[in-house]
Amino acid sequence: MWPAFQVRDADSMVTFLTDVLGFENTALYADGGTIAHAQFDWPEGGGVMFGSVAENSVWQREPGVSGFYVVTDRVDEIFQRVQASGAKVLREPTDTDYGNHEFSCADPEGNLWSFGTYRGEPPTGS
């Protein structure tokens, strides 16, 4: 699955995703400060796609209303970068009763990001 979202400030989002969170810039199609399409891969699998707000597009979401959960074994490392960047921390690293080690933050647009070790339950019948 590849979550997709729109942004108002493409440069800030690119910096946040790469320098702070640790995503890899795999594809970026831009004209000036406007991104038509971007693919940023997560080193541990999966990724996100995003682009700049495009008025009158049929594929349009309000920037800053998305939420993401990212699986990682590097929760504390990523938290340290988020905290050092001055980004808004919503929840410091914590351990849950179902075995997750996680934290949550907001990106410059207001989207919510949660990073944790929980990989989900196996499919029924596995």
PDB file of C-alpha atoms in Angstrom:
ATOM      1  CA  MET A   1       0.000   0.000   0.000  1.00  0.00           C
ATOM      2  CA  TRP A   2       1.280   3.482  -0.877  1.00  0.00           C
ATOM      3  CA  PRO A   3      -0.399   6.284   1.068  1.00  0.00           C
ATOM      4  CA  ALA A   4      -0.649   9.506  -0.941  1.00  0.00           C
ATOM      5  CA  PHE A   5      -1.108  13.068   0.266  1.00  0.00           C
ATOM      6  CA  GLN A   6      -0.788  16.690  -0.850  1.00  0.00           C
ATOM      7  CA  VAL A   7       1.367  19.484   0.544  1.00  0.00           C
ATOM      8  CA  ARG A   8       1.481  23.265   0.443  1.00  0.00           C
ATOM      9  CA  ASP A   9       5.213  23.645   1.139  1.00  0.00           C
ATOM     10  CA  ALA A  10       7.011  21.013  -0.928  1.00  0.00           C
ATOM     11  CA  ASP A  11      10.534  22.019   0.098  1.00  0.00           C
ATOM     12  CA  SER A  12       9.766  21.739   3.818  1.00  0.00           C
ATOM     13  CA  MET A  13       8.144  18.337   3.346  1.00  0.00           C
ATOM     14  CA  VAL A  14      11.082  16.981   1.331  1.00  0.00           C
ATOM     15  CA  THR A  15      13.508  18.093   4.043  1.00  0.00           C
ATOM     16  CA  PHE A  16      11.342  16.693   6.838  1.00  0.00           C
ATOM     17  CA  LEU A  17      10.857  13.317   5.155  1.00  0.00           C
ATOM     18  CA  THR A  18      14.519  12.830   4.254  1.00  0.00           C
ATOM     19  CA  ASP A  19      16.594  14.634   6.881  1.00  0.00           C
ATOM     20  CA  VAL A  20      14.347  14.151   9.906  1.00  0.00           C
ATOM     21  CA  LEU A  21      12.366  10.941   9.348  1.00  0.00           C
ATOM     22  CA  GLY A  22      14.825   9.064   7.133  1.00  0.00           C
ATOM     23  CA  PHE A  23      12.810   8.405   3.968  1.00  0.00           C
ATOM     24  CA  GLU A  24      14.729   7.976   0.702  1.00  0.00           C
ATOM     25  CA  ASN A  25      13.891  10.277  -2.226  1.00  0.00           C
ATOM     26  CA  THR A  26      13.261   7.755  -5.002  1.00  0.00           C
ATOM     27  CA  ALA A  27      11.386   9.907  -7.533  1.00  0.00           C
ATOM     28  CA  LEU A  28      10.665  13.612  -7.624  1.00  0.00           C
ATOM     29  CA  TYR A  29       9.014  15.350 -10.574  1.00  0.00           C
ATOM     30  CA  ALA A  30       8.888  19.073  -9.925  1.00  0.00           C
ATOM     31  CA  ASP A  31       8.677  22.433 -11.621  1.00  0.00           C
ATOM     32  CA  GLY A  32      10.199  25.023  -9.332  1.00  0.00           C
ATOM     33  CA  GLY A  33       8.638  24.620  -5.891  1.00  0.00           C
ATOM     34  CA  THR A  34       5.675  22.604  -7.198  1.00  0.00           C
ATOM     35  CA  ILE A  35       5.825  18.806  -7.056  1.00  0.00           C
ATOM     36  CA  ALA A  36       3.728  16.934  -9.606  1.00  0.00           C
ATOM     37  CA  HIS A  37       4.666  13.565  -8.107  1.00  0.00           C
ATOM     38  CA  ALA A  38       7.105  12.314  -5.483  1.00  0.00           C
ATOM     39  CA  GLN A  39       7.874   8.816  -4.247  1.00  0.00           C
ATOM     40  CA  PHE A  40       9.780   8.521  -0.987  1.00  0.00           C
ATOM     41  CA  ASP A  41      10.685   4.988   0.071  1.00  0.00           C
ATOM     42  CA  TRP A  42      10.987   3.778   3.642  1.00  0.00           C
ATOM     43  CA  PRO A  43      14.283   1.869   4.068  1.00  0.00           C
ATOM     44  CA  GLU A  44      12.519  -0.948   5.923  1.00  0.00           C
ATOM     45  CA  GLY A  45       9.826  -1.376   3.228  1.00  0.00           C
ATOM     46  CA  GLY A  46       6.990   0.588   1.643  1.00  0.00           C
ATOM     47  CA  GLY A  47       6.823   4.328   1.292  1.00  0.00           C
ATOM     48  CA  VAL A  48       4.643   7.326   0.545  1.00  0.00           C
ATOM     49  CA  MET A  49       3.727   9.368  -2.499  1.00  0.00           C
ATOM     50  CA  PHE A  50       2.842  13.043  -2.467  1.00  0.00           C
ATOM     51  CA  GLY A  51       2.515  16.151  -4.564  1.00  0.00           C
ATOM     52  CA  SER A  52       1.782  19.812  -4.259  1.00  0.00           C
ATOM     53  CA  VAL A  53      -1.789  21.013  -3.923  1.00  0.00           C
ATOM     54  CA  ALA A  54      -3.310  21.277  -7.392  1.00  0.00           C
ATOM     55  CA  GLU A  55      -6.534  23.241  -7.494  1.00  0.00           C
ATOM     56  CA  ASN A  56      -9.352  21.599  -9.478  1.00  0.00           C
ATOM     57  CA  SER A  57      -7.665  18.190  -9.453  1.00  0.00           C
ATOM     58  CA  VAL A  58      -9.888  15.118  -9.142  1.00  0.00           C
ATOM     59  CA  TRP A  59      -7.225  13.601  -6.861  1.00  0.00           C
ATOM     60  CA  GLN A  60      -7.156  16.213  -4.135  1.00  0.00           C
ATOM     61  CA  ARG A  61      -6.953  15.966  -0.359  1.00  0.00           C
ATOM     62  CA  GLU A  62      -6.721  18.823   2.094  1.00  0.00           C
ATOM     63  CA  PRO A  63      -3.075  19.103   3.208  1.00  0.00           C
ATOM     64  CA  GLY A  64      -2.339  18.311   6.832  1.00  0.00           C
ATOM     65  CA  VAL A  65      -5.179  15.865   7.514  1.00  0.00           C
ATOM     66  CA  SER A  66      -3.416  12.541   6.887  1.00  0.00           C
ATOM     67  CA  GLY A  67      -2.125  10.070   9.420  1.00  0.00           C
ATOM     68  CA  PHE A  68       0.570   7.429   8.936  1.00  0.00           C
ATOM     69  CA  TYR A  69       1.918   4.483  10.901  1.00  0.00           C
ATOM     70  CA  VAL A  70       5.462   3.455   9.951  1.00  0.00           C
ATOM     71  CA  VAL A  71       6.994   0.174  11.074  1.00  0.00           C
ATOM     72  CA  THR A  72      10.604   0.444  12.179  1.00  0.00           C
ATOM     73  CA  ASP A  73      13.164  -1.110  14.486  1.00  0.00           C
ATOM     74  CA  ARG A  74      14.742   2.366  14.914  1.00  0.00           C
ATOM     75  CA  VAL A  75      12.033   4.108  16.966  1.00  0.00           C
ATOM     76  CA  ASP A  76      14.385   5.808  19.423  1.00  0.00           C
ATOM     77  CA  GLU A  77      16.842   6.929  16.732  1.00  0.00           C
ATOM     78  CA  ILE A  78      14.074   8.526  14.677  1.00  0.00           C
ATOM     79  CA  PHE A  79      12.579  10.125  17.784  1.00  0.00           C
ATOM     80  CA  GLN A  80      15.918  11.766  18.577  1.00  0.00           C
ATOM     81  CA  ARG A  81      16.051  13.325  15.079  1.00  0.00           C
ATOM     82  CA  VAL A  82      12.432  14.502  15.333  1.00  0.00           C
ATOM     83  CA  GLN A  83      13.065  16.038  18.735  1.00  0.00           C
ATOM     84  CA  ALA A  84      16.312  17.704  17.573  1.00  0.00           C
ATOM     85  CA  SER A  85      14.518  19.159  14.527  1.00  0.00           C
ATOM     86  CA  GLY A  86      12.009  20.995  16.708  1.00  0.00           C
ATOM     87  CA  ALA A  87       9.075  19.159  15.108  1.00  0.00           C
ATOM     88  CA  LYS A  88       5.947  18.798  17.216  1.00  0.00           C
ATOM     89  CA  VAL A  89       6.123  15.632  19.329  1.00  0.00           C
ATOM     90  CA  LEU A  90       2.669  14.291  20.142  1.00  0.00           C
ATOM     91  CA  ARG A  91       3.758  11.292  22.196  1.00  0.00           C
ATOM     92  CA  GLU A  92       7.245  10.408  23.407  1.00  0.00           C
ATOM     93  CA  PRO A  93       8.495   6.824  23.023  1.00  0.00           C
ATOM     94  CA  THR A  94       6.385   4.443  25.041  1.00  0.00           C
ATOM     95  CA  ASP A  95       5.736   0.719  25.290  1.00  0.00           C
ATOM     96  CA  THR A  96       2.171  -0.502  24.797  1.00  0.00           C
ATOM     97  CA  ASP A  97       0.399  -3.476  26.355  1.00  0.00           C
ATOM     98  CA  TYR A  98       0.343  -5.202  22.953  1.00  0.00           C
ATOM     99  CA  GLY A  99       4.126  -5.125  22.559  1.00  0.00           C
ATOM    100  CA  ASN A 100       4.687  -1.973  20.518  1.00  0.00           C
ATOM    101  CA  HIS A 101       7.447   0.551  21.169  1.00  0.00           C
ATOM    102  CA  GLU A 102       6.245   3.775  19.516  1.00  0.00           C
ATOM    103  CA  PHE A 103       6.151   7.560  19.370  1.00  0.00           C
ATOM    104  CA  SER A 104       4.097  10.112  17.418  1.00  0.00           C
ATOM    105  CA  CYS A 105       4.821  13.494  15.852  1.00  0.00           C
ATOM    106  CA  ALA A 106       3.405  15.986  13.351  1.00  0.00           C
ATOM    107  CA  ASP A 107       5.061  17.106  10.123  1.00  0.00           C
ATOM    108  CA  PRO A 108       5.270  20.751   8.964  1.00  0.00           C
ATOM    109  CA  GLU A 109       1.837  20.471   7.268  1.00  0.00           C
ATOM    110  CA  GLY A 110       0.145  18.983  10.347  1.00  0.00           C
ATOM    111  CA  ASN A 111      -0.040  15.354   9.181  1.00  0.00           C
ATOM    112  CA  LEU A 112       0.341  12.851  12.011  1.00  0.00           C
ATOM    113  CA  TRP A 113       3.120  10.247  11.988  1.00  0.00           C
ATOM    114  CA  SER A 114       3.483   7.323  14.370  1.00  0.00           C
ATOM    115  CA  PHE A 115       6.599   5.125  14.343  1.00  0.00           C
ATOM    116  CA  GLY A 116       6.563   1.750  16.039  1.00  0.00           C
ATOM    117  CA  THR A 117       7.913  -1.763  16.165  1.00  0.00           C
ATOM    118  CA  TYR A 118       4.460  -3.397  15.887  1.00  0.00           C
ATOM    119  CA  ARG A 119       4.173  -5.186  12.536  1.00  0.00           C
ATOM    120  CA  GLY A 120       0.519  -6.136  12.905  1.00  0.00           C
ATOM    121  CA  GLU A 121      -1.063  -9.486  13.549  1.00  0.00           C
ATOM    122  CA  PRO A 122      -0.685 -12.331  11.040  1.00  0.00           C
ATOM    123  CA  PRO A 123      -3.623 -12.838   8.671  1.00  0.00           C
ATOM    124  CA  THR A 124      -6.382 -15.167   9.868  1.00  0.00           C
ATOM    125  CA  GLY A 125      -5.546 -18.776   9.041  1.00  0.00           C
ATOM    126  CA  SER A 126      -1.772 -18.265   9.135  1.00  0.00           C
TER     127      SER A 126
END
